[in-house]
Amino acid sequence: MADHLTEEEQIESIKRWWKENGTGIVTGIVLALAGYFGWQWWQGKERSDAEAASNLYQGFVEAVSANEGKPDNKQLTTANSLARDLKEDYAKRIYASQAALQLAALAAEKNDLETAAKELQWAVDNTGEDAIKYVAKRRLAAVKAARGESKAALALLEGDVPQAFAALYAETRGDILVQQGDKDAARAAYQEARAQLLPEQASNGRLLELKLESLGEAEPSAEVEEPSAEVEQSSAEVEQPSAQEASSNQKDAQ
């Protein structure tokens, strides 16, 4: 009888414990399963999105690369359509910003600076890649300068940039200042660019030298100081013999 009561007490104890804690346990299990399956779903979606964006970008590259990089109107229409899909559906992925950079380059080749500026601005505003943002800002500055918007162009080049872009930004600033006719400021910008060149950018050094030569780079001038009165007096004493020496020299001559 005692054993039976003990078992009943144990059952009642388990029931009470489950009543107090069962809901929390079930909730925890449900949340854990939801988190696991949610993570699995998110990873699957990421893979699916990455693959879809990659396929769109591959089609875009094929279109803009047609005819040895000279796509016709039909191919450009295809490229623009694919780029639009990339921007709308995968704006933060690198494929979308890369497509914008390439469309800007094609537009600039045709002197369609308005379209080039539009594509570059989109890349600046939407890319999630810092390197692409710095590339797009520098190119946008050059395009704006070509459109006569020098002030806005220089503003894009202000502020600190990573060392890898420092020389390029300074050189572009120099190019814009040359357009403005400010040769002194342009010279200073080119000199800054030359000083900021990284070893792997050494090939750009010659072009910078040519730009500086075209501005007549100011060479450090060596100032010639006029001799002081003491030096002049000392020189005169060396050059002109004393009366005693002159008399001695005259006797020797005789």
Coordinates of N, CA and C in Angstrom, one line a residue:
M1 N 0.8 -1.2 0.0 CA 0.0 0.0 0.0 C 0.9 1.3 0.0
A2 N 1.9 1.2 0.8 CA 2.9 2.4 0.9 C 3.5 2.6 -0.4
D3 N 3.9 1.5 -1.1 CA 4.6 1.6 -2.4 C 3.6 2.2 -3.4
H4 N 2.3 1.8 -3.3 CA 1.3 2.3 -4.3 C 1.1 3.8 -4.1
L5 N 1.0 4.2 -2.8 CA 0.9 5.6 -2.5 C 2.1 6.4 -3.0
T6 N 3.2 5.8 -2.8 CA 4.4 6.5 -3.3 C 4.4 6.7 -4.8
E7 N 4.0 5.7 -5.5 CA 3.9 5.8 -7.0 C 2.9 6.9 -7.4
E8 N 1.8 6.9 -6.6 CA 0.8 8.0 -7.0 C 1.3 9.4 -6.7
E9 N 2.0 9.5 -5.6 CA 2.6 10.7 -5.2 C 3.6 11.2 -6.3
Q10 N 4.4 10.2 -6.8 CA 5.4 10.5 -7.8 C 4.7 11.0 -9.1
I11 N 3.6 10.3 -9.4 CA 2.8 10.7 -10.6 C 2.3 12.1 -10.5
E12 N 1.7 12.4 -9.3 CA 1.2 13.7 -9.0 C 2.3 14.8 -9.1
S13 N 3.4 14.4 -8.6 CA 4.5 15.3 -8.6 C 5.0 15.7 -10.0
I14 N 5.0 14.6 -10.8 CA 5.4 14.8 -12.2 C 4.3 15.7 -12.9
K15 N 3.0 15.4 -12.6 CA 2.0 16.2 -13.2 C 2.1 17.7 -12.9
R16 N 2.3 17.9 -11.5 CA 2.5 19.3 -11.1 C 3.7 20.0 -11.8
W17 N 4.8 19.2 -11.9 CA 6.0 19.8 -12.5 C 5.7 20.1 -14.0
W18 N 5.0 19.2 -14.7 CA 4.8 19.4 -16.1 C 3.8 20.6 -16.3
K19 N 2.8 20.7 -15.3 CA 1.9 21.8 -15.4 C 2.6 23.2 -15.2
E20 N 3.6 23.2 -14.4 CA 4.3 24.4 -14.1 C 5.4 24.7 -15.2
N21 N 6.0 23.7 -15.8 CA 7.1 23.9 -16.7 C 6.9 23.4 -18.1
G22 N 5.8 22.7 -18.3 CA 5.6 22.1 -19.6 C 5.5 23.1 -20.8
T23 N 4.7 24.1 -20.5 CA 4.5 25.2 -21.5 C 5.8 25.8 -22.0
G24 N 6.6 26.1 -21.0 CA 7.9 26.8 -21.3 C 8.8 25.8 -22.1
I25 N 8.8 24.5 -21.8 CA 9.6 23.6 -22.5 C 9.1 23.4 -24.0
V26 N 7.8 23.3 -24.1 CA 7.3 23.2 -25.5 C 7.6 24.4 -26.3
T27 N 7.4 25.6 -25.7 CA 7.7 26.8 -26.4 C 9.2 26.9 -26.8
G28 N 10.1 26.5 -25.9 CA 11.5 26.5 -26.2 C 11.8 25.6 -27.3
I29 N 11.2 24.4 -27.3 CA 11.4 23.4 -28.4 C 10.9 24.0 -29.8
V30 N 9.8 24.6 -29.7 CA 9.2 25.2 -30.9 C 10.1 26.3 -31.5
L31 N 10.5 27.2 -30.6 CA 11.4 28.3 -31.0 C 12.7 27.8 -31.5
A32 N 13.3 26.8 -30.9 CA 14.5 26.2 -31.4 C 14.4 25.6 -32.8
L33 N 13.3 24.9 -33.0 CA 13.0 24.3 -34.3 C 12.7 25.4 -35.3
A34 N 12.0 26.4 -34.9 CA 11.7 27.5 -35.8 C 13.0 28.2 -36.2
G35 N 13.9 28.4 -35.2 CA 15.2 29.1 -35.5 C 16.0 28.3 -36.5
Y36 N 16.0 26.9 -36.2 CA 16.8 26.1 -37.1 C 16.3 26.1 -38.5
F37 N 15.0 25.8 -38.6 CA 14.4 25.8 -40.0 C 14.5 27.2 -40.6
G38 N 14.3 28.2 -39.8 CA 14.4 29.6 -40.4 C 15.8 29.9 -40.9
W39 N 16.8 29.4 -40.2 CA 18.2 29.6 -40.7 C 18.5 28.8 -41.9
Q40 N 17.9 27.6 -42.0 CA 18.1 26.8 -43.1 C 17.4 27.4 -44.3
W41 N 16.2 28.0 -44.1 CA 15.5 28.6 -45.2 C 16.2 29.9 -45.7
W42 N 16.8 30.7 -44.7 CA 17.5 31.9 -45.1 C 18.7 31.5 -45.9
Q43 N 19.5 30.5 -45.5 CA 20.7 30.1 -46.3 C 20.3 29.6 -47.7
G44 N 19.2 28.9 -47.7 CA 18.7 28.4 -49.0 C 18.3 29.6 -49.9
K45 N 17.7 30.6 -49.3 CA 17.3 31.8 -50.1 C 18.5 32.6 -50.6
E46 N 19.5 32.7 -49.7 CA 20.7 33.4 -50.1 C 21.4 32.7 -51.3
R47 N 21.5 31.4 -51.2 CA 22.1 30.6 -52.3 C 21.3 30.8 -53.6
S48 N 19.9 30.8 -53.4 CA 19.1 30.9 -54.6 C 19.2 32.3 -55.2
D49 N 19.2 33.4 -54.3 CA 19.3 34.7 -54.8 C 20.7 35.0 -55.5
A50 N 21.7 34.4 -54.8 CA 23.1 34.6 -55.4 C 23.2 34.0 -56.8
E51 N 22.6 32.8 -56.9 CA 22.6 32.1 -58.2 C 21.8 32.9 -59.3
A52 N 20.6 33.4 -58.8 CA 19.8 34.2 -59.8 C 20.5 35.5 -60.2
A53 N 21.1 36.2 -59.2 CA 21.8 37.4 -59.6 C 23.0 37.1 -60.5
S54 N 23.7 36.0 -60.2 CA 24.9 35.6 -61.0 C 24.4 35.4 -62.5
N55 N 23.3 34.7 -62.6 CA 22.8 34.4 -64.0 C 22.4 35.6 -64.7
L56 N 21.8 36.6 -64.0 CA 21.4 37.8 -64.7 C 22.7 38.6 -65.1
Y57 N 23.7 38.6 -64.2 CA 24.9 39.4 -64.5 C 25.7 38.7 -65.7
Q58 N 25.7 37.4 -65.7 CA 26.3 36.7 -66.8 C 25.7 37.1 -68.2
G59 N 24.4 37.1 -68.2 CA 23.7 37.5 -69.4 C 24.0 39.0 -69.7
F60 N 24.1 39.8 -68.7 CA 24.4 41.2 -68.9 C 25.8 41.4 -69.5
V61 N 26.8 40.7 -69.0 CA 28.2 40.7 -69.5 C 28.2 40.3 -71.0
E62 N 27.5 39.2 -71.3 CA 27.5 38.7 -72.6 C 26.9 39.8 -73.6
A63 N 25.9 40.5 -73.1 CA 25.3 41.5 -74.0 C 26.2 42.7 -74.2
V64 N 26.9 43.2 -73.1 CA 27.7 44.4 -73.3 C 29.1 44.1 -73.9
S65 N 29.4 42.8 -73.9 CA 30.7 42.3 -74.5 C 30.5 41.9 -76.0
A66 N 29.3 42.0 -76.5 CA 29.1 41.5 -77.9 C 29.8 42.5 -78.8
N67 N 30.1 41.9 -80.0 CA 30.8 42.7 -81.0 C 32.1 43.4 -80.5
E68 N 32.9 42.6 -79.7 CA 34.1 43.1 -79.2 C 33.9 44.3 -78.4
G69 N 32.9 44.3 -77.5 CA 32.6 45.4 -76.6 C 31.9 46.6 -77.3
K70 N 31.4 46.4 -78.5 CA 30.6 47.4 -79.2 C 29.2 46.9 -79.4
P71 N 28.4 46.7 -78.4 CA 27.0 46.1 -78.6 C 26.2 47.0 -79.4
D72 N 25.3 46.4 -80.2 CA 24.4 47.2 -81.0 C 23.2 47.5 -80.2
N73 N 22.2 48.2 -80.8 CA 21.0 48.7 -80.0 C 20.2 47.6 -79.4
K74 N 20.1 46.5 -80.1 CA 19.3 45.3 -79.5 C 20.1 44.8 -78.3
Q75 N 21.4 44.6 -78.4 CA 22.1 44.1 -77.3 C 22.2 45.1 -76.1
L76 N 22.2 46.4 -76.4 CA 22.2 47.4 -75.3 C 20.8 47.3 -74.6
T77 N 19.8 47.1 -75.4 CA 18.4 47.0 -74.8 C 18.4 45.9 -73.8
T78 N 19.0 44.7 -74.2 CA 19.0 43.6 -73.4 C 19.8 43.8 -72.1
A79 N 21.0 44.5 -72.3 CA 21.9 44.8 -71.2 C 21.2 45.7 -70.2
N80 N 20.5 46.7 -70.7 CA 19.8 47.7 -69.8 C 18.6 47.0 -69.0
S81 N 18.0 46.1 -69.7 CA 16.9 45.3 -69.1 C 17.4 44.4 -67.9
L82 N 18.5 43.7 -68.2 CA 19.1 42.9 -67.2 C 19.6 43.7 -66.0
A83 N 20.2 44.8 -66.4 CA 20.8 45.7 -65.3 C 19.6 46.2 -64.4
R84 N 18.5 46.5 -65.0 CA 17.4 47.0 -64.3 C 16.9 46.0 -63.3
D85 N 16.8 44.7 -63.8 CA 16.4 43.6 -62.9 C 17.4 43.4 -61.8
L86 N 18.7 43.6 -62.0 CA 19.7 43.5 -61.0 C 19.5 44.6 -59.9
K87 N 19.3 45.8 -60.4 CA 19.1 46.9 -59.5 C 17.8 46.8 -58.6
E88 N 16.8 46.3 -59.2 CA 15.5 46.2 -58.5 C 15.5 45.1 -57.5
D89 N 16.0 44.0 -57.9 CA 15.9 42.8 -57.1 C 17.1 42.4 -56.2
Y90 N 18.3 42.9 -56.7 CA 19.5 42.6 -56.0 C 20.4 43.8 -55.8
A91 N 19.8 44.9 -55.4 CA 20.6 46.2 -55.4 C 21.8 46.1 -54.5
K92 N 21.9 45.4 -53.5 CA 23.0 45.4 -52.6 C 24.1 44.4 -53.0
R93 N 23.8 43.6 -53.9 CA 24.8 42.6 -54.4 C 25.8 43.3 -55.4
I94 N 27.0 42.8 -55.4 CA 28.0 43.4 -56.2 C 27.7 43.4 -57.7
Y95 N 26.9 42.4 -58.1 CA 26.6 42.3 -59.5 C 25.8 43.6 -60.0
A96 N 24.9 44.1 -59.2 CA 24.2 45.3 -59.6 C 25.1 46.5 -59.8
S97 N 25.9 46.7 -58.8 CA 26.8 47.9 -58.9 C 27.8 47.8 -60.0
Q98 N 28.3 46.5 -60.3 CA 29.2 46.3 -61.4 C 28.5 46.6 -62.7
A99 N 27.3 46.2 -62.8 CA 26.5 46.5 -64.0 C 26.4 48.0 -64.2
A100 N 26.1 48.7 -63.2 CA 26.0 50.2 -63.3 C 27.3 50.8 -63.7
L101 N 28.4 50.3 -63.2 CA 29.7 50.9 -63.6 C 30.0 50.6 -65.1
Q102 N 29.6 49.5 -65.6 CA 29.8 49.2 -67.0 C 28.9 50.0 -67.9
L103 N 27.7 50.1 -67.5 CA 26.8 51.0 -68.3 C 27.2 52.4 -68.3
A104 N 27.8 52.9 -67.2 CA 28.3 54.2 -67.2 C 29.5 54.4 -68.2
A105 N 30.4 53.4 -68.2 CA 31.5 53.4 -69.1 C 31.1 53.4 -70.6
L106 N 30.1 52.6 -70.9 CA 29.6 52.6 -72.3 C 29.0 54.0 -72.6
A107 N 28.2 54.6 -71.7 CA 27.6 55.9 -72.0 C 28.7 56.9 -72.1
A108 N 29.7 56.9 -71.3 CA 30.8 57.9 -71.4 C 31.5 57.8 -72.8
E109 N 31.7 56.6 -73.3 CA 32.3 56.4 -74.6 C 31.5 57.1 -75.7
K110 N 30.2 57.1 -75.5 CA 29.3 57.7 -76.5 C 29.1 59.2 -76.2
N111 N 29.8 59.7 -75.2 CA 29.6 61.1 -74.7 C 28.2 61.4 -74.2
D112 N 27.6 60.3 -73.7 CA 26.3 60.5 -73.1 C 26.6 60.6 -71.6
L113 N 27.0 61.8 -71.2 CA 27.5 62.1 -69.8 C 26.3 62.1 -68.8
E114 N 25.2 62.4 -69.3 CA 24.0 62.4 -68.4 C 23.7 61.0 -67.9
T115 N 23.7 60.1 -68.8 CA 23.4 58.7 -68.4 C 24.6 58.1 -67.6
A116 N 25.8 58.5 -68.0 CA 27.0 58.0 -67.2 C 26.9 58.5 -65.8
A117 N 26.5 59.8 -65.6 CA 26.4 60.3 -64.2 C 25.3 59.6 -63.4
K118 N 24.2 59.3 -64.1 CA 23.1 58.7 -63.5 C 23.5 57.3 -63.0
E119 N 24.2 56.5 -63.8 CA 24.6 55.2 -63.4 C 25.6 55.2 -62.3
L120 N 26.5 56.1 -62.4 CA 27.5 56.2 -61.3 C 26.9 56.6 -60.0
Q121 N 26.0 57.6 -60.1 CA 25.3 58.0 -58.8 C 24.6 56.9 -58.2
W122 N 23.9 56.0 -59.0 CA 23.2 54.9 -58.5 C 24.2 53.9 -57.8
A123 N 25.3 53.7 -58.3 CA 26.3 52.8 -57.7 C 26.8 53.4 -56.4
V124 N 27.0 54.7 -56.3 CA 27.5 55.4 -55.1 C 26.4 55.2 -54.0
D125 N 25.2 55.4 -54.4 CA 24.1 55.4 -53.4 C 23.7 54.0 -52.9
N126 N 23.9 53.0 -53.8 CA 23.4 51.6 -53.5 C 24.3 50.5 -53.2
T127 N 25.6 50.7 -53.7 CA 26.5 49.5 -53.5 C 26.8 49.3 -52.0
G128 N 27.0 48.0 -51.7 CA 27.4 47.6 -50.4 C 28.9 47.4 -50.3
E129 N 29.6 47.6 -51.4 CA 31.0 47.4 -51.4 C 31.8 48.7 -51.4
D130 N 32.6 48.9 -50.3 CA 33.3 50.2 -50.2 C 34.2 50.5 -51.4
A131 N 34.9 49.5 -51.9 CA 35.8 49.7 -53.0 C 35.1 50.2 -54.2
I132 N 33.9 49.6 -54.5 CA 33.2 50.1 -55.7 C 32.7 51.5 -55.4
K133 N 32.3 51.8 -54.2 CA 31.8 53.2 -53.9 C 32.9 54.2 -54.2
Y134 N 34.2 53.9 -53.8 CA 35.3 54.9 -54.1 C 35.6 55.0 -55.6
V135 N 35.5 53.9 -56.3 CA 35.7 53.9 -57.7 C 34.6 54.7 -58.4
A136 N 33.4 54.5 -58.0 CA 32.2 55.2 -58.6 C 32.3 56.7 -58.3
K137 N 32.7 57.1 -57.1 CA 32.8 58.5 -56.7 C 33.8 59.2 -57.6
R138 N 35.0 58.6 -57.8 CA 36.0 59.2 -58.5 C 35.6 59.4 -60.0
R139 N 35.0 58.4 -60.6 CA 34.5 58.5 -62.0 C 33.4 59.5 -62.1
L140 N 32.5 59.5 -61.1 CA 31.4 60.5 -61.1 C 32.0 61.9 -61.1
A141 N 33.0 62.1 -60.3 CA 33.7 63.5 -60.2 C 34.2 63.9 -61.6
A142 N 34.8 62.9 -62.3 CA 35.4 63.2 -63.6 C 34.3 63.5 -64.6
V143 N 33.1 62.8 -64.5 CA 32.0 63.0 -65.4 C 31.4 64.4 -65.1
K144 N 31.2 64.7 -63.9 CA 30.6 66.0 -63.5 C 31.5 67.2 -64.0
A145 N 32.8 67.0 -63.8 CA 33.7 68.0 -64.3 C 33.6 68.2 -65.8
A146 N 33.5 67.1 -66.5 CA 33.3 67.2 -68.0 C 32.0 67.9 -68.4
R147 N 31.0 67.8 -67.5 CA 29.7 68.5 -67.7 C 29.7 69.9 -67.2
G148 N 30.9 70.4 -66.7 CA 31.0 71.8 -66.3 C 30.6 72.0 -64.8
E149 N 30.4 70.9 -64.1 CA 30.0 71.0 -62.7 C 31.3 70.8 -61.8
S150 N 32.2 71.7 -61.9 CA 33.5 71.5 -61.3 C 33.4 71.5 -59.7
K151 N 32.5 72.4 -59.2 CA 32.4 72.5 -57.8 C 31.9 71.2 -57.2
A152 N 30.8 70.7 -57.8 CA 30.3 69.4 -57.3 C 31.3 68.3 -57.5
A153 N 32.1 68.3 -58.6 CA 33.1 67.3 -58.8 C 34.1 67.3 -57.7
L154 N 34.6 68.5 -57.4 CA 35.6 68.6 -56.3 C 35.1 68.1 -55.0
A155 N 33.8 68.4 -54.7 CA 33.2 68.0 -53.5 C 33.2 66.5 -53.3
L156 N 33.0 65.8 -54.4 CA 33.0 64.3 -54.3 C 34.4 63.8 -53.9
L157 N 35.4 64.5 -54.2 CA 36.8 64.1 -53.9 C 37.3 64.5 -52.5
E158 N 36.5 65.2 -51.8 CA 36.9 65.6 -50.4 C 36.9 64.5 -49.4
G159 N 37.6 64.7 -48.3 CA 37.6 63.7 -47.2 C 38.6 62.7 -47.4
D160 N 38.8 61.9 -46.3 CA 39.8 60.9 -46.3 C 39.3 59.7 -47.1
V161 N 40.3 59.0 -47.8 CA 40.0 57.8 -48.6 C 41.1 56.8 -48.2
P162 N 40.8 55.5 -48.5 CA 41.8 54.5 -48.2 C 43.1 54.8 -49.0
Q163 N 44.2 54.3 -48.5 CA 45.5 54.6 -49.2 C 45.5 54.1 -50.7
A164 N 44.8 53.0 -50.9 CA 44.8 52.5 -52.3 C 44.2 53.5 -53.3
F165 N 43.3 54.4 -52.8 CA 42.7 55.4 -53.7 C 43.2 56.8 -53.5
A166 N 44.1 57.0 -52.6 CA 44.6 58.4 -52.3 C 45.2 59.1 -53.6
A167 N 46.1 58.3 -54.3 CA 46.8 58.9 -55.4 C 45.8 59.2 -56.6
L168 N 44.9 58.3 -56.8 CA 43.9 58.4 -57.8 C 43.0 59.6 -57.6
Y169 N 42.6 59.8 -56.3 CA 41.7 60.9 -56.0 C 42.5 62.3 -56.2
A170 N 43.7 62.3 -55.7 CA 44.5 63.5 -55.9 C 44.8 63.8 -57.3
E171 N 45.0 62.8 -58.1 CA 45.3 63.1 -59.6 C 44.0 63.6 -60.2
T172 N 42.9 63.0 -59.9 CA 41.6 63.5 -60.5 C 41.3 64.9 -60.1
R173 N 41.6 65.2 -58.8 CA 41.4 66.6 -58.3 C 42.3 67.5 -59.1
G174 N 43.6 67.1 -59.4 CA 44.5 67.9 -60.2 C 43.9 68.1 -61.6
D175 N 43.3 67.1 -62.2 CA 42.8 67.2 -63.6 C 41.7 68.3 -63.6
I176 N 40.8 68.3 -62.6 CA 39.7 69.2 -62.5 C 40.2 70.6 -62.3
L177 N 41.2 70.8 -61.5 CA 41.8 72.1 -61.2 C 42.5 72.7 -62.5
V178 N 43.0 71.8 -63.3 CA 43.6 72.2 -64.6 C 42.5 72.8 -65.5
Q179 N 41.3 72.1 -65.5 CA 40.2 72.6 -66.3 C 39.8 74.0 -65.8
Q180 N 39.9 74.2 -64.5 CA 39.5 75.5 -63.9 C 40.5 76.6 -64.1
G181 N 41.7 76.2 -64.6 CA 42.8 77.1 -64.8 C 43.6 77.5 -63.6
D182 N 43.4 76.7 -62.5 CA 44.2 76.9 -61.3 C 45.4 76.0 -61.3
K183 N 46.4 76.5 -62.0 CA 47.6 75.7 -62.2 C 48.4 75.4 -61.0
D184 N 48.5 76.4 -60.1 CA 49.2 76.2 -58.8 C 48.6 75.1 -58.0
A185 N 47.3 75.1 -57.8 CA 46.6 74.1 -57.1 C 46.6 72.8 -57.7
A186 N 46.6 72.8 -59.1 CA 46.7 71.5 -59.8 C 48.0 70.9 -59.6
R187 N 49.1 71.7 -59.7 CA 50.4 71.2 -59.5 C 50.6 70.6 -58.1
A188 N 50.0 71.3 -57.1 CA 50.1 70.7 -55.7 C 49.4 69.4 -55.7
A189 N 48.2 69.3 -56.3 CA 47.4 68.0 -56.3 C 48.2 66.9 -57.0
Y190 N 48.9 67.2 -58.1 CA 49.6 66.2 -58.8 C 50.9 65.7 -58.0
Q191 N 51.5 66.7 -57.3 CA 52.6 66.4 -56.4 C 52.1 65.5 -55.3
E192 N 51.0 65.8 -54.8 CA 50.4 64.9 -53.7 C 50.1 63.5 -54.2
A193 N 49.6 63.4 -55.4 CA 49.3 62.1 -56.0 C 50.6 61.3 -56.2
R194 N 51.6 62.0 -56.7 CA 52.9 61.3 -56.9 C 53.5 60.8 -55.5
A195 N 53.3 61.6 -54.5 CA 53.8 61.2 -53.2 C 53.0 60.0 -52.6
Q196 N 51.7 59.9 -53.0 CA 50.8 58.9 -52.4 C 50.8 57.5 -53.2
L197 N 51.5 57.5 -54.3 CA 51.6 56.3 -55.2 C 52.1 55.1 -54.4
L198 N 51.3 54.0 -54.5 CA 51.8 52.7 -53.9 C 52.7 52.0 -54.9
P199 N 53.5 51.1 -54.4 CA 54.4 50.4 -55.3 C 53.7 49.8 -56.6
E200 N 52.5 49.2 -56.3 CA 51.8 48.6 -57.5 C 51.2 49.6 -58.4
Q201 N 51.3 50.9 -58.0 CA 50.7 52.0 -58.9 C 51.9 52.7 -59.6
A202 N 53.1 52.2 -59.5 CA 54.2 52.9 -60.0 C 54.1 53.3 -61.5
S203 N 53.4 52.5 -62.3 CA 53.2 52.7 -63.7 C 52.5 54.1 -63.9
N204 N 51.7 54.6 -62.9 CA 51.0 55.8 -63.1 C 52.0 57.0 -62.9
G205 N 53.2 56.7 -62.4 CA 54.1 57.8 -62.0 C 54.5 58.6 -63.2
R206 N 54.8 57.9 -64.4 CA 55.2 58.6 -65.6 C 54.2 59.6 -66.1
L207 N 52.9 59.2 -66.0 CA 51.8 60.1 -66.5 C 51.8 61.3 -65.6
L208 N 51.9 61.1 -64.3 CA 51.9 62.3 -63.4 C 53.1 63.2 -63.7
E209 N 54.3 62.6 -64.0 CA 55.4 63.5 -64.3 C 55.1 64.3 -65.6
L210 N 54.5 63.7 -66.5 CA 54.1 64.4 -67.8 C 53.2 65.6 -67.5
K211 N 52.2 65.3 -66.6 CA 51.2 66.3 -66.2 C 51.9 67.5 -65.5
L212 N 52.9 67.1 -64.6 CA 53.6 68.2 -63.9 C 54.5 69.0 -64.8
E213 N 55.1 68.3 -65.8 CA 56.0 69.0 -66.7 C 55.2 69.9 -67.6
S214 N 53.9 69.6 -67.9 CA 53.1 70.4 -68.7 C 52.7 71.7 -67.9
L215 N 52.8 71.6 -66.6 CA 52.5 72.8 -65.8 C 53.7 73.6 -65.4
G216 N 54.9 73.0 -65.8 CA 56.1 73.7 -65.5 C 56.4 73.5 -64.0
E217 N 56.6 72.3 -63.6 CA 56.8 72.0 -62.1 C 57.9 72.9 -61.6
A218 N 57.6 73.6 -60.5 CA 58.6 74.5 -59.9 C 59.7 73.7 -59.2
E219 N 60.9 73.9 -59.7 CA 62.0 73.2 -59.2 C 62.5 74.0 -57.9
P220 N 63.0 73.3 -56.9 CA 63.5 74.1 -55.8 C 64.7 74.9 -56.2
S221 N 64.6 76.2 -56.0 CA 65.7 77.1 -56.5 C 66.7 77.3 -55.4
A222 N 68.0 77.3 -55.7 CA 69.0 77.5 -54.8 C 69.3 79.0 -54.7
E223 N 69.1 79.6 -53.6 CA 69.3 81.0 -53.4 C 70.7 81.3 -53.3
V224 N 71.2 82.2 -54.1 CA 72.6 82.6 -54.0 C 72.7 83.9 -53.1
E225 N 73.4 83.7 -52.0 CA 73.5 84.8 -51.1 C 74.7 85.7 -51.5
E226 N 74.4 87.0 -51.3 CA 75.5 87.9 -51.6 C 76.6 87.8 -50.5
P227 N 77.8 87.9 -50.9 CA 78.9 87.8 -49.9 C 78.8 88.9 -48.9
S228 N 79.1 88.6 -47.7 CA 79.1 89.7 -46.7 C 80.3 90.6 -46.9
A229 N 80.3 91.7 -46.1 CA 81.4 92.6 -46.2 C 82.7 92.0 -45.7
E230 N 82.6 91.1 -44.7 CA 83.7 90.4 -44.2 C 84.4 89.5 -45.2
V231 N 83.5 88.8 -45.9 CA 84.0 87.9 -47.0 C 84.7 88.7 -48.1
E232 N 84.1 89.8 -48.5 CA 84.6 90.6 -49.6 C 86.0 91.2 -49.1
Q233 N 86.0 91.6 -47.9 CA 87.3 92.1 -47.4 C 88.4 91.1 -47.3
S234 N 88.0 89.9 -46.9 CA 89.0 88.8 -46.8 C 89.5 88.4 -48.2
S235 N 88.5 88.4 -49.2 CA 88.9 88.1 -50.6 C 89.9 89.2 -51.1
A236 N 89.6 90.4 -50.8 CA 90.5 91.5 -51.3 C 91.9 91.3 -50.7
E237 N 91.9 90.9 -49.4 CA 93.2 90.8 -48.8 C 94.0 89.7 -49.4
V238 N 93.3 88.6 -49.9 CA 94.0 87.5 -50.5 C 94.4 87.9 -51.9
E239 N 93.6 88.6 -52.6 CA 93.9 88.9 -54.0 C 95.0 90.0 -54.1
Q240 N 95.0 91.0 -53.2 CA 96.0 92.1 -53.3 C 97.1 91.9 -52.2
P241 N 98.4 91.6 -52.7 CA 99.5 91.4 -51.8 C 99.8 92.7 -51.0
S242 N 100.4 92.6 -49.9 CA 100.7 93.7 -49.1 C 101.9 94.4 -49.7
A243 N 102.2 95.7 -49.2 CA 103.4 96.4 -49.8 C 104.7 95.7 -49.6
Q244 N 104.8 95.1 -48.4 CA 106.1 94.3 -48.2 C 106.3 93.2 -49.2
E245 N 105.1 92.5 -49.4 CA 105.2 91.3 -50.4 C 105.5 91.9 -51.8
A246 N 104.9 93.0 -52.1 CA 105.1 93.5 -53.5 C 106.6 93.9 -53.6
S247 N 107.2 94.5 -52.6 CA 108.6 95.0 -52.7 C 109.5 93.8 -52.8
S248 N 109.1 92.7 -52.1 CA 109.9 91.5 -52.1 C 109.9 90.9 -53.5
N249 N 108.6 90.8 -54.0 CA 108.5 90.3 -55.4 C 109.2 91.1 -56.4
Q250 N 109.3 92.4 -56.2 CA 110.0 93.2 -57.2 C 111.4 93.0 -57.2
K251 N 112.0 92.8 -56.0 CA 113.5 92.5 -55.9 C 113.8 91.1 -56.5
D252 N 112.9 90.2 -56.3 CA 113.1 88.9 -56.9 C 113.1 89.0 -58.4
A253 N 112.2 89.8 -58.9 CA 112.1 90.0 -60.4 C 113.4 90.6 -60.9
Q254 N 114.1 91.5 -60.1 CA 115.3 92.1 -60.6 C 116.4 91.1 -60.6

